[in-house]
Coordinates of C-alpha atoms in Angstrom, one line a residue:
Chain T
M1 CA 13.9 1.9 -11.2
V2 CA 13.3 3.7 -14.3
R3 CA 11.5 0.6 -15.6
Y4 CA 9.0 0.6 -12.6
L5 CA 8.7 4.5 -13.2
E6 CA 7.9 4.1 -16.8
T7 CA 5.5 1.1 -16.1
F8 CA 3.9 3.5 -13.6
Y9 CA 3.4 6.2 -16.2
R10 CA 2.0 3.9 -18.8
H11 CA -0.4 2.4 -16.8
R12 CA -1.0 5.3 -14.3
R13 CA -4.8 5.3 -14.5
L14 CA -5.1 1.4 -14.1
L15 CA -2.8 1.8 -11.0
L16 CA -4.3 4.7 -9.6
V17 CA -7.9 3.2 -9.7
P18 CA -7.4 0.7 -7.0
L19 CA -5.9 3.3 -4.7
V20 CA -8.7 5.7 -5.2
L21 CA -11.3 2.9 -5.1
I22 CA -9.9 1.5 -1.8
L23 CA -9.9 5.1 -0.2
V24 CA -13.5 5.6 -1.7
V25 CA -14.8 2.3 -0.2
T26 CA -13.0 2.8 3.1
A27 CA -14.8 6.3 3.2
V28 CA -18.2 4.6 2.4
V29 CA -17.8 1.9 4.8
L30 CA -16.9 4.4 7.6
K31 CA -19.9 6.4 6.6
S32 CA -22.2 3.5 6.7
Q33 CA -21.3 2.4 10.3
P34 CA -23.8 3.2 12.9
P35 CA -23.4 6.6 14.5
S36 CA -21.5 6.6 17.7
Y37 CA -22.0 9.0 20.7
V38 CA -19.3 9.9 22.8
S39 CA -19.9 10.9 26.5
T40 CA -17.3 12.9 28.8
A41 CA -17.0 13.4 32.3
R42 CA -14.2 15.1 34.0
L43 CA -13.1 14.8 37.8
W44 CA -10.9 16.9 39.8
V45 CA -8.4 15.1 41.8
E46 CA -7.4 16.6 45.1
P47 CA -3.3 16.7 44.9
Q48 CA -3.2 15.9 48.8
T49 CA -6.2 15.4 51.1
P50 CA -5.1 16.0 54.7
L51 CA -7.8 13.9 56.0
V52 CA -7.0 11.0 53.6
P53 CA -3.8 9.0 53.9
Q54 CA -1.7 8.9 50.8
N55 CA -2.0 5.6 48.8
S56 CA 1.2 3.8 49.1
A57 CA 0.9 2.7 45.4
Y58 CA 1.0 6.3 44.0
N59 CA 3.9 7.1 41.8
P60 CA 5.3 10.5 43.0
Y61 CA 6.9 11.1 39.7
L62 CA 3.2 11.5 38.2
T63 CA 0.4 13.9 38.3
P64 CA -2.4 12.9 40.6
A65 CA -4.6 12.9 37.7
Q66 CA -2.1 10.4 35.9
N67 CA -2.0 8.2 39.0
E68 CA -5.9 8.1 39.0
A69 CA -6.3 7.5 35.1
A70 CA -3.9 4.6 35.6
D71 CA -5.9 3.2 38.4
L72 CA -9.1 3.7 36.5
T73 CA -7.6 1.9 33.5
E74 CA -6.6 -1.0 35.5
L75 CA -10.2 -1.3 36.9
L76 CA -11.5 -1.0 33.5
G77 CA -9.9 -4.2 32.4
T78 CA -11.5 -6.4 35.3
E79 CA -14.9 -8.1 34.7
Y80 CA -15.8 -7.2 38.2
F81 CA -15.7 -3.3 37.8
S82 CA -17.4 -3.7 34.4
D83 CA -20.2 -5.7 35.9
R84 CA -20.6 -3.3 38.6
V85 CA -20.8 -0.4 36.0
A86 CA -23.2 -2.2 33.7
R87 CA -25.4 -2.9 36.4
S88 CA -25.5 0.4 38.1
G89 CA -25.8 2.2 34.7
P90 CA -28.3 1.9 31.8
L91 CA -25.9 -0.6 29.9
Y92 CA -27.1 -3.8 31.5
R93 CA -30.7 -3.2 30.7
Y94 CA -29.7 -2.2 27.4
L95 CA -27.8 -5.0 26.4
A96 CA -30.5 -7.5 27.7
S97 CA -33.0 -5.9 25.7
R98 CA -31.3 -6.4 22.4
P99 CA -31.5 -10.0 20.7
V100 CA -28.1 -11.6 19.9
V101 CA -27.8 -12.2 16.2
P102 CA -25.4 -15.1 15.8
S103 CA -23.3 -15.4 12.6
L104 CA -24.7 -16.6 9.4
L105 CA -23.0 -20.0 9.6
S106 CA -24.2 -20.4 13.3
R107 CA -27.8 -19.7 12.3
L108 CA -27.4 -22.2 9.3
E109 CA -26.2 -24.6 11.4
A110 CA -29.1 -24.0 13.8
H111 CA -31.6 -24.3 10.9
L112 CA -30.1 -27.7 9.7
G113 CA -30.0 -29.0 13.4
L114 CA -26.2 -29.0 13.5
G115 CA -25.9 -27.2 16.9
G116 CA -25.4 -23.5 16.0
Q117 CA -27.4 -20.7 17.7
R118 CA -30.8 -18.9 16.7
T119 CA -31.3 -15.2 17.4
H120 CA -32.1 -15.0 21.0
L121 CA -32.1 -12.7 24.1
P122 CA -28.8 -12.8 25.8
T123 CA -28.0 -14.8 28.8
R124 CA -26.7 -13.4 31.9
A125 CA -23.4 -14.5 31.0
E126 CA -23.5 -13.1 27.6
I127 CA -24.2 -9.7 28.8
Q128 CA -21.4 -10.0 31.3
T129 CA -19.2 -10.7 28.5
M130 CA -20.7 -7.9 26.1
A131 CA -20.5 -5.3 29.0
Y132 CA -16.9 -6.3 29.7
T133 CA -15.9 -6.1 26.0
L134 CA -17.6 -2.9 25.6
I135 CA -16.4 -1.2 28.9
S136 CA -13.0 -2.5 28.6
K137 CA -12.7 -1.1 24.9
Q138 CA -14.7 1.8 24.9
V139 CA -14.0 3.6 28.0
Q140 CA -11.0 5.8 27.9
A141 CA -9.8 7.4 31.1
V142 CA -6.9 9.9 30.4
A143 CA -5.2 12.7 32.4
A144 CA -6.4 15.9 31.0
G145 CA -4.3 17.9 33.3
P146 CA -2.3 17.6 36.3
Q147 CA -5.5 17.2 38.5
I148 CA -8.1 16.5 35.7
V149 CA -9.2 13.0 34.7
E150 CA -11.3 12.9 31.7
V151 CA -13.5 9.7 31.4
T152 CA -15.1 9.1 27.9
F153 CA -17.3 6.2 26.8
T154 CA -18.3 5.8 22.9
F155 CA -21.5 3.9 22.2
T156 CA -24.3 3.8 19.7
D157 CA -27.0 5.0 22.0
P158 CA -26.5 8.5 23.5
V159 CA -28.5 7.8 26.6
V160 CA -26.5 4.9 27.4
A161 CA -23.4 6.4 26.6
A162 CA -24.0 9.4 29.3
G163 CA -25.5 6.9 31.8
T164 CA -22.5 4.5 31.4
T165 CA -20.1 7.2 31.8
E166 CA -21.7 8.6 34.9
A167 CA -21.8 5.0 36.2
V168 CA -18.0 4.7 35.5
V169 CA -17.4 7.9 37.5
T170 CA -19.6 6.9 40.2
E171 CA -18.1 3.4 40.6
F172 CA -14.5 4.5 40.5
I173 CA -15.1 7.0 43.3
S174 CA -17.0 4.5 45.4
Q175 CA -14.3 1.9 44.5
S176 CA -11.6 4.3 45.6
L177 CA -13.5 5.1 48.9
S178 CA -13.9 1.6 49.8
T179 CA -10.6 0.7 49.1
Q180 CA -9.2 3.6 51.6
R181 CA -12.1 2.5 54.1
A182 CA -10.6 -1.2 54.1
Q183 CA -7.1 0.1 54.5
E184 CA -8.3 2.5 57.5
E185 CA -10.1 -0.5 58.9
T186 CA -7.3 -2.6 58.8
A187 CA -4.8 0.2 60.4
V188 CA -7.3 0.7 63.2
A189 CA -7.5 -2.9 64.0
F190 CA -3.6 -3.4 63.8
Y191 CA -3.2 -0.1 66.2
Q192 CA -5.8 -1.4 68.6
Q193 CA -3.8 -4.6 68.8
Q194 CA -0.5 -2.6 69.4
V195 CA -2.2 -0.5 72.2
K196 CA -3.3 -3.7 74.0
Q197 CA 0.3 -5.2 73.7
A198 CA 1.7 -1.8 74.9
Q199 CA -0.8 -1.6 77.9
A200 CA 0.4 -5.0 78.9
N201 CA 4.0 -4.2 78.6
L202 CA 3.4 -0.8 80.8
A203 CA 1.3 -2.9 83.5
A204 CA 4.4 -5.4 83.5
A205 CA 7.0 -2.6 83.9
D206 CA 5.0 -0.8 86.6
A207 CA 4.7 -4.0 88.5
R208 CA 8.3 -4.8 88.6
V209 CA 9.1 -1.2 89.7
N210 CA 6.4 -1.5 92.5
A211 CA 7.8 -5.1 93.4
Y212 CA 11.3 -3.7 93.8
L213 CA 10.1 -0.8 96.0
D214 CA 8.2 -3.2 98.1
A215 CA 11.5 -5.3 98.6
H216 CA 13.5 -2.3 99.1
P217 CA 11.5 0.4 101.1
D218 CA 14.4 2.8 101.7
E219 CA 14.3 3.5 97.8
R220 CA 10.9 5.0 98.5
N221 CA 12.7 7.9 100.2
V222 CA 12.8 10.8 98.0
T223 CA 16.4 11.9 99.3
V224 CA 18.0 8.4 98.7
I225 CA 19.9 8.0 95.5
P226 CA 18.3 5.2 93.3
D227 CA 20.5 2.2 93.0
A228 CA 21.3 1.0 89.6
R229 CA 18.7 -1.8 89.5
L230 CA 15.7 0.5 90.4
T231 CA 17.0 3.1 87.8
Q232 CA 17.0 0.4 85.2
L233 CA 13.5 -0.7 86.0
Q234 CA 12.4 2.8 86.2
R235 CA 13.8 3.5 82.6
A236 CA 12.1 0.3 81.0
D237 CA 8.8 1.5 82.7
D238 CA 9.2 5.0 81.1
D239 CA 10.0 3.2 77.7
A240 CA 6.9 1.2 78.0
Q241 CA 4.8 4.5 78.9
Q242 CA 6.4 6.1 75.8
Q243 CA 5.8 3.3 73.3
Y244 CA 2.1 3.1 74.6
Q245 CA 1.6 6.9 73.9
D246 CA 3.0 6.6 70.5
V247 CA 0.8 3.7 69.6
L248 CA -2.2 5.3 71.3
G249 CA -1.5 8.3 69.2
K250 CA -1.3 6.3 66.0
L251 CA -4.5 4.6 66.9
N252 CA -6.2 8.0 67.5
Q253 CA -5.0 9.0 64.2
A254 CA -6.3 6.2 62.3
E255 CA -9.8 6.6 64.0
I256 CA -9.8 9.9 63.0
D257 CA -9.0 9.0 59.5
Q258 CA -11.5 6.4 59.5
R259 CA -14.2 8.8 60.5
A260 CA -13.0 11.2 58.2
L261 CA -13.6 8.9 55.1
N262 CA -17.5 9.4 55.9
A263 CA -17.2 12.9 55.5
P264 CA -18.4 14.5 52.1
G265 CA -15.8 14.8 49.6
A266 CA -13.3 12.5 51.5
S267 CA -12.6 10.4 48.5
G268 CA -10.4 13.2 47.0
F269 CA -12.6 13.4 44.0
Q270 CA -14.9 16.2 42.8
I271 CA -17.1 15.9 39.6
L272 CA -16.2 18.8 37.4
D273 CA -18.4 17.9 34.5
S274 CA -20.9 15.1 34.9
A275 CA -21.8 13.1 31.5
Q276 CA -24.1 14.8 29.3
V277 CA -26.4 13.2 26.8
P278 CA -24.6 13.9 23.4
S279 CA -27.0 15.7 21.1
S280 CA -25.2 14.5 17.9
P281 CA -23.0 11.5 16.9
T282 CA -19.3 12.0 16.7
L283 CA -16.9 10.5 14.1
S284 CA -13.6 10.4 15.7
K285 CA -10.8 12.3 13.9
T286 CA -8.5 9.6 14.9
R287 CA -10.7 6.8 13.8
L288 CA -11.2 8.6 10.3
V289 CA -7.6 9.1 10.0
E290 CA -6.7 5.6 10.9
A291 CA -9.2 4.3 8.5
L292 CA -8.4 6.4 5.6
G293 CA -4.5 5.8 6.4
A294 CA -5.1 2.0 6.6
G295 CA -7.1 2.4 3.1
F296 CA -4.2 4.6 1.5
G297 CA -1.7 2.0 2.7
F298 CA -3.6 -1.1 1.4
G299 CA -4.3 0.8 -1.8
L300 CA -0.6 1.9 -2.1
L301 CA 0.3 -1.9 -1.4
V302 CA -2.1 -3.0 -4.3
L303 CA -0.6 -0.2 -6.5
I304 CA 3.0 -1.5 -5.7
L305 CA 2.3 -5.2 -6.2
G306 CA 0.3 -4.1 -9.6
L307 CA 3.3 -2.0 -10.5
V308 CA 5.8 -5.0 -10.0
V309 CA 3.5 -7.6 -11.7
L310 CA 3.1 -5.4 -14.8
T311 CA 6.8 -4.7 -14.9
L312 CA 7.8 -8.3 -14.5
A313 CA 5.1 -9.1 -17.2
D314 CA 6.6 -7.0 -19.7
T315 CA 8.7 -8.8 -21.7
T316 CA 8.9 -6.7 -24.7
V317 CA 11.7 -4.5 -26.1
R318 CA 11.0 -0.8 -25.2
H319 CA 14.5 0.7 -25.8
P320 CA 17.8 0.1 -27.9
E321 CA 19.5 -0.6 -24.8
D322 CA 17.1 -3.6 -24.0
L323 CA 17.8 -5.0 -27.5
E324 CA 21.6 -4.9 -27.0
Q325 CA 21.1 -6.5 -23.4
A326 CA 18.5 -9.1 -23.9
L327 CA 19.3 -10.1 -27.8
D328 CA 22.8 -8.8 -28.2
L329 CA 21.4 -7.0 -31.3
V330 CA 22.2 -3.7 -32.5
A331 CA 19.6 -0.9 -33.0
V332 CA 20.3 1.2 -36.2
G333 CA 17.5 3.5 -35.5
T334 CA 14.5 4.2 -33.5
V335 CA 11.3 5.4 -34.8
P336 CA 9.3 7.4 -32.1
E337 CA 5.6 6.5 -31.5
L338 CA 3.2 8.8 -33.4
A339 CA 0.3 10.4 -32.1
P340 CA -2.8 8.2 -33.1
R341 CA -4.2 11.0 -35.4
R342 CA -0.8 11.1 -37.2
Q343 CA -0.9 7.3 -37.6
A344 CA -4.3 7.1 -38.8
R345 CA -3.5 9.6 -41.6
I346 CA -0.4 7.6 -42.6
A347 CA -2.4 4.4 -42.5
Chain J
M1 CA 23.3 -7.2 -68.2
S2 CA 20.5 -5.3 -67.2
I3 CA 17.4 -5.0 -69.4
L4 CA 16.9 -1.4 -68.7
S5 CA 19.3 1.4 -68.7
R6 CA 19.4 3.6 -65.7
A7 CA 18.2 6.5 -67.7
E8 CA 15.4 4.4 -69.2
V9 CA 14.5 3.7 -65.7
R10 CA 14.3 7.3 -64.6
L11 CA 12.3 8.0 -67.8
L12 CA 10.0 5.2 -67.3
R13 CA 6.3 6.6 -67.1
P14 CA 4.1 5.1 -64.6
R15 CA 1.5 3.2 -66.0
V16 CA -0.7 3.7 -63.0
V17 CA -1.2 7.4 -62.1
A18 CA -3.1 8.1 -59.3
P19 CA -2.8 11.8 -58.5
E20 CA -4.2 11.5 -55.1
A21 CA -1.9 8.6 -54.2
E22 CA 0.9 10.4 -52.3
V23 CA 3.4 8.1 -50.7
G24 CA 2.6 9.5 -47.2
I25 CA 5.4 8.9 -44.8
A26 CA 5.7 10.7 -41.5
G27 CA 8.8 12.9 -40.9
P28 CA 10.0 10.9 -37.9
I29 CA 9.8 7.9 -39.9
L30 CA 11.7 9.2 -42.6
E31 CA 14.2 10.7 -40.2
A32 CA 14.9 7.4 -38.5
C33 CA 15.4 5.5 -41.8
R34 CA 17.5 8.2 -43.0
R35 CA 19.9 7.2 -40.0
A36 CA 19.4 3.6 -40.2
S37 CA 20.1 3.8 -44.0
F38 CA 23.3 5.6 -43.2
K39 CA 24.5 3.2 -40.8
L40 CA 23.7 0.3 -43.0
G41 CA 26.0 1.7 -45.8
G42 CA 24.3 4.9 -47.2
P43 CA 25.1 5.2 -51.0
R44 CA 26.9 1.6 -51.0
L45 CA 23.8 -0.2 -50.0
R46 CA 22.7 -2.7 -52.8
R47 CA 20.2 -5.2 -51.6
L48 CA 18.3 -4.7 -48.3
G49 CA 15.6 -7.1 -47.0
V50 CA 13.2 -5.5 -44.5
T51 CA 11.8 -7.9 -42.2
S52 CA 10.1 -8.6 -38.9
S53 CA 9.2 -11.3 -36.4
L54 CA 5.6 -10.8 -36.4
R55 CA 2.9 -9.0 -38.7
G56 CA 2.0 -5.3 -37.9
E57 CA 5.3 -4.1 -36.6
G58 CA 5.6 -1.5 -39.5
R59 CA 7.7 -3.5 -41.8
S60 CA 6.1 -2.3 -45.3
T61 CA 6.2 1.3 -44.0
V62 CA 9.9 1.2 -43.0
A63 CA 10.8 -0.8 -46.6
L64 CA 9.0 2.2 -48.3
A65 CA 10.7 4.6 -46.4
M66 CA 14.2 3.2 -46.8
A67 CA 13.6 3.0 -50.6
L68 CA 12.5 6.6 -50.6
V69 CA 15.6 7.7 -48.4
Q70 CA 18.1 6.0 -51.0
Q71 CA 16.2 7.9 -53.9
L72 CA 15.9 11.4 -52.2
D73 CA 19.0 11.6 -50.1
Y74 CA 21.4 9.9 -52.3
G75 CA 20.1 10.4 -55.7
R76 CA 19.8 6.7 -56.5
S77 CA 17.6 4.7 -58.6
A78 CA 15.7 2.6 -56.0
L79 CA 13.5 -0.5 -56.4
L80 CA 10.9 -1.4 -53.8
L81 CA 10.2 -5.0 -54.2
E82 CA 7.2 -6.7 -52.5
L83 CA 8.0 -10.1 -51.5
D84 CA 5.2 -10.5 -48.8
L85 CA 3.4 -12.8 -51.2
E86 CA 0.8 -13.9 -48.5
N87 CA -0.1 -10.4 -47.5
P88 CA 0.7 -7.8 -50.2
S89 CA -0.3 -4.4 -49.0
L90 CA 2.2 -2.0 -50.7
A91 CA 0.5 -1.6 -54.1
P92 CA -2.5 0.5 -52.8
R93 CA -0.3 2.5 -50.4
V94 CA 2.1 3.9 -53.2
G95 CA -1.0 4.1 -55.7
A96 CA 0.2 1.4 -57.9
D97 CA -1.4 -1.7 -59.3
G98 CA -1.2 -5.2 -57.5
R99 CA -0.6 -6.7 -60.6
P100 CA 1.3 -7.8 -62.7
G101 CA 4.0 -8.1 -60.4
L102 CA 6.7 -10.6 -59.4
C103 CA 4.5 -13.8 -59.5
E104 CA 3.6 -12.9 -63.2
L105 CA 7.2 -12.1 -63.8
L106 CA 8.2 -15.6 -62.5
R107 CA 5.7 -17.5 -64.3
G108 CA 6.7 -15.8 -67.6
D109 CA 3.6 -14.2 -68.1
V110 CA 4.8 -10.5 -68.6
S111 CA 8.3 -8.8 -69.0
L112 CA 10.2 -7.0 -66.4
E113 CA 9.7 -3.8 -68.1
R114 CA 6.0 -4.5 -68.1
A115 CA 6.1 -5.8 -64.3
L116 CA 7.9 -2.6 -63.0
Q117 CA 5.9 0.5 -62.0
A118 CA 7.1 3.8 -61.5
V119 CA 5.8 5.7 -58.2
P120 CA 5.1 9.3 -58.7
D121 CA 7.8 11.1 -56.6
G122 CA 9.0 7.4 -55.4
P123 CA 11.0 4.5 -56.3
L124 CA 10.3 1.9 -58.7
F125 CA 7.9 -0.8 -57.7
L126 CA 7.7 -4.5 -58.2
A127 CA 4.3 -5.7 -56.8
A128 CA 3.9 -9.1 -55.6
G129 CA 1.4 -10.2 -58.1
A130 CA -1.3 -12.9 -58.1
A131 CA 0.4 -15.8 -56.3
F132 CA 0.5 -19.3 -58.0
G133 CA 0.3 -22.0 -55.7
S134 CA 2.6 -22.0 -52.5
P135 CA 4.4 -18.6 -51.9
V136 CA 7.4 -20.7 -50.7
R137 CA 7.6 -22.1 -54.3
A138 CA 7.7 -18.6 -55.8
V139 CA 10.5 -17.7 -53.5
T140 CA 12.2 -20.9 -54.4
E141 CA 12.0 -20.1 -57.9
L142 CA 13.3 -16.5 -57.5
A143 CA 16.2 -17.8 -55.6
R144 CA 16.9 -20.4 -58.3
G145 CA 16.7 -18.0 -61.2
D146 CA 18.3 -14.8 -62.2
I147 CA 15.3 -12.4 -62.1
L148 CA 16.6 -10.8 -58.8
A149 CA 19.9 -10.3 -60.2
R150 CA 18.6 -8.9 -63.3
V151 CA 16.2 -6.5 -61.3
A152 CA 19.3 -5.6 -59.0
G153 CA 21.3 -4.9 -62.1
S154 CA 18.8 -2.1 -63.4
V155 CA 18.7 -0.1 -60.3
D156 CA 21.3 1.1 -57.7
V157 CA 19.4 -0.4 -54.8
V158 CA 16.8 -2.9 -54.2
V159 CA 14.7 -2.8 -51.0
A160 CA 12.6 -5.6 -50.3
D161 CA 9.4 -5.8 -48.3
L162 CA 10.0 -9.4 -46.8
P163 CA 7.3 -11.5 -45.2
P164 CA 7.5 -11.7 -41.5
L165 CA 10.0 -14.4 -40.2
L166 CA 7.7 -16.2 -37.7
A167 CA 4.2 -15.5 -39.3
S168 CA 5.1 -16.6 -42.7
D169 CA 5.9 -19.8 -44.2
H170 CA 8.3 -18.1 -46.8
G171 CA 9.9 -15.6 -44.5
R172 CA 13.2 -17.1 -43.9
A173 CA 13.6 -18.3 -47.6
A174 CA 12.9 -14.8 -48.7
A175 CA 15.4 -13.5 -46.0
A176 CA 18.0 -15.7 -47.4
L177 CA 18.1 -14.0 -50.7
F178 CA 19.5 -10.7 -49.2
D179 CA 22.8 -10.4 -47.6
Q180 CA 21.6 -7.2 -45.7
L181 CA 18.6 -7.6 -43.5
L182 CA 16.7 -4.9 -41.5
L183 CA 14.6 -6.2 -38.4
V184 CA 11.7 -3.9 -37.7
V185 CA 10.6 -4.6 -33.9
R186 CA 7.6 -3.0 -32.6
A187 CA 8.6 -1.4 -29.3
G188 CA 6.4 -2.5 -26.3
V189 CA 4.7 -5.2 -28.4
T190 CA 6.8 -7.9 -29.6
P191 CA 8.1 -10.3 -26.9
V192 CA 11.9 -10.8 -26.8
V193 CA 11.4 -14.5 -27.1
R194 CA 9.6 -14.1 -30.5
I195 CA 12.4 -11.8 -31.4
R196 CA 15.0 -14.2 -30.2
E197 CA 13.0 -17.1 -32.3
A198 CA 13.1 -15.1 -35.2
V199 CA 16.5 -14.2 -35.5
S200 CA 17.9 -17.7 -34.3
G201 CA 17.7 -19.2 -37.9
L202 CA 19.3 -16.3 -39.5
P203 CA 23.0 -16.6 -40.8
A204 CA 23.9 -13.4 -39.2
P205 CA 22.3 -11.0 -36.7
P206 CA 20.3 -8.4 -38.6
A207 CA 20.4 -4.8 -38.0
V208 CA 17.2 -3.6 -36.0
L209 CA 14.9 -0.6 -36.3
L210 CA 12.8 0.0 -33.2
N211 CA 9.5 1.1 -34.3
G212 CA 7.2 3.1 -32.1
V213 CA 9.3 4.0 -29.2
R214 CA 7.5 5.8 -26.6
Q215 CA 8.7 8.3 -24.0
D216 CA 6.6 7.1 -21.0
L217 CA 8.1 9.5 -18.5
P218 CA 7.5 13.0 -18.5
T219 CA 10.2 15.4 -19.5
W220 CA 10.6 16.8 -16.2
M221 CA 11.3 13.5 -14.8
R222 CA 13.6 12.2 -17.4
R223 CA 15.6 15.6 -16.5
L224 CA 15.5 14.6 -12.9
I225 CA 16.7 11.1 -13.3
G226 CA 19.0 12.1 -16.1
T227 CA 18.0 9.5 -18.7

């Protein structure tokens, strides 16, 4: 350990140079990157919308904003959603207007006729891929509060950044509403089927009661105590009636819910802050810290490697103990190193 | 039987007097040589060869300092003998002539009295002189003859500036003339393998003087880690 410390102090300038250089290069590279603009939109999420049924996928232990942010993040990872966002916002047009510059090797291969690609306008598939990559990586959806979802998009063009953020929000609300509508349609169709079945059951029960009364006219007299068979049939009829009423009530509720989804604000979202065109580029603090941290870490690694190499490469004797350990020789004295000025005078 | 009495040696007038030529040895070097001299026998030291593995390790300076310590600290008559015949460097440093010296003495061109030079405020000095033929041959003749014994007999202690063991043909032969060797090692410069190679042929392990030891760590850190 002491040897390494001594080596460090002996070569401290040499060892610190790479560390400083790497930090400087990191800062310069960071500075030379194209400017990035961050556009942000904020959504208010209703905790419980009476008109909208609760989504069964909701985690009750999370806040509404966390649930919605998780849903949006999940959607952002799909090509379907990113394509919809790109097409409804300005991103698709922006990407379509920018020529694709292949790698130097690919261009060289194209020049030599070995395949490869020249600079060209992107195809539809390339645009979709680029849009997916951008949206899945550059759009962030986080819960900024219990009921606020914050959506940000970082891009090199401020107008596209704002437009795409807006498109993400709009598409997310639309997607959420579509999902709810589809669920309600399914529910209505299901309950309609149930009502039909209950109606048939009720009609059958009524018919059985009437048939029994026709066969036993005495039983129609209100003063006569109904026999056990009639009582049983009447109970079955009452049950069928009750079941029919239940299912009918559910069908009515499902139809009301379905109609309610067409009312304004039925999605349960409200755009608090719409995406604005950012006026100045932003250097993310996180990115800065990460880049500088990585630069520092790499520089430190180079420093440690340099230290190890210099220490291991030093096979000279520096202290009397080294003499005894390495050569089994005894030092009878040590002359301290004199300052260069003093040495020069002596010489 | 010595050719000069000790009193005569002390009274010997320097032939080369260079008032501006002072034997400039820094205090820390003298101090280190003082400790080394004490550990090597102090006033009982008779013949000391100062050598090194390579050139530039501070061998000549240490030899001069060791001779000075013997003279100043113990009041002994000391002779500084320059045996690095290939690359003599002591004469200008001590303000003496480079010749006549040992080579002339070996050839019989001059007498010992004439070859010896007195350095102002310093030890007697026997320069290397003008080499004749191979330095190995000169060292062989020195070993064969009685000149070294005569020289040693005339003073209390002989300190020789030997050639480096590895960088010179006659390093080992010259080192063999001295029963006590001091190996100067330049700290942080001389590789361990070269030192090992240098001492491997010697009959006994030499004492070592580590030259140019540097404290790389700042004081506060040395205190912190307790070194």
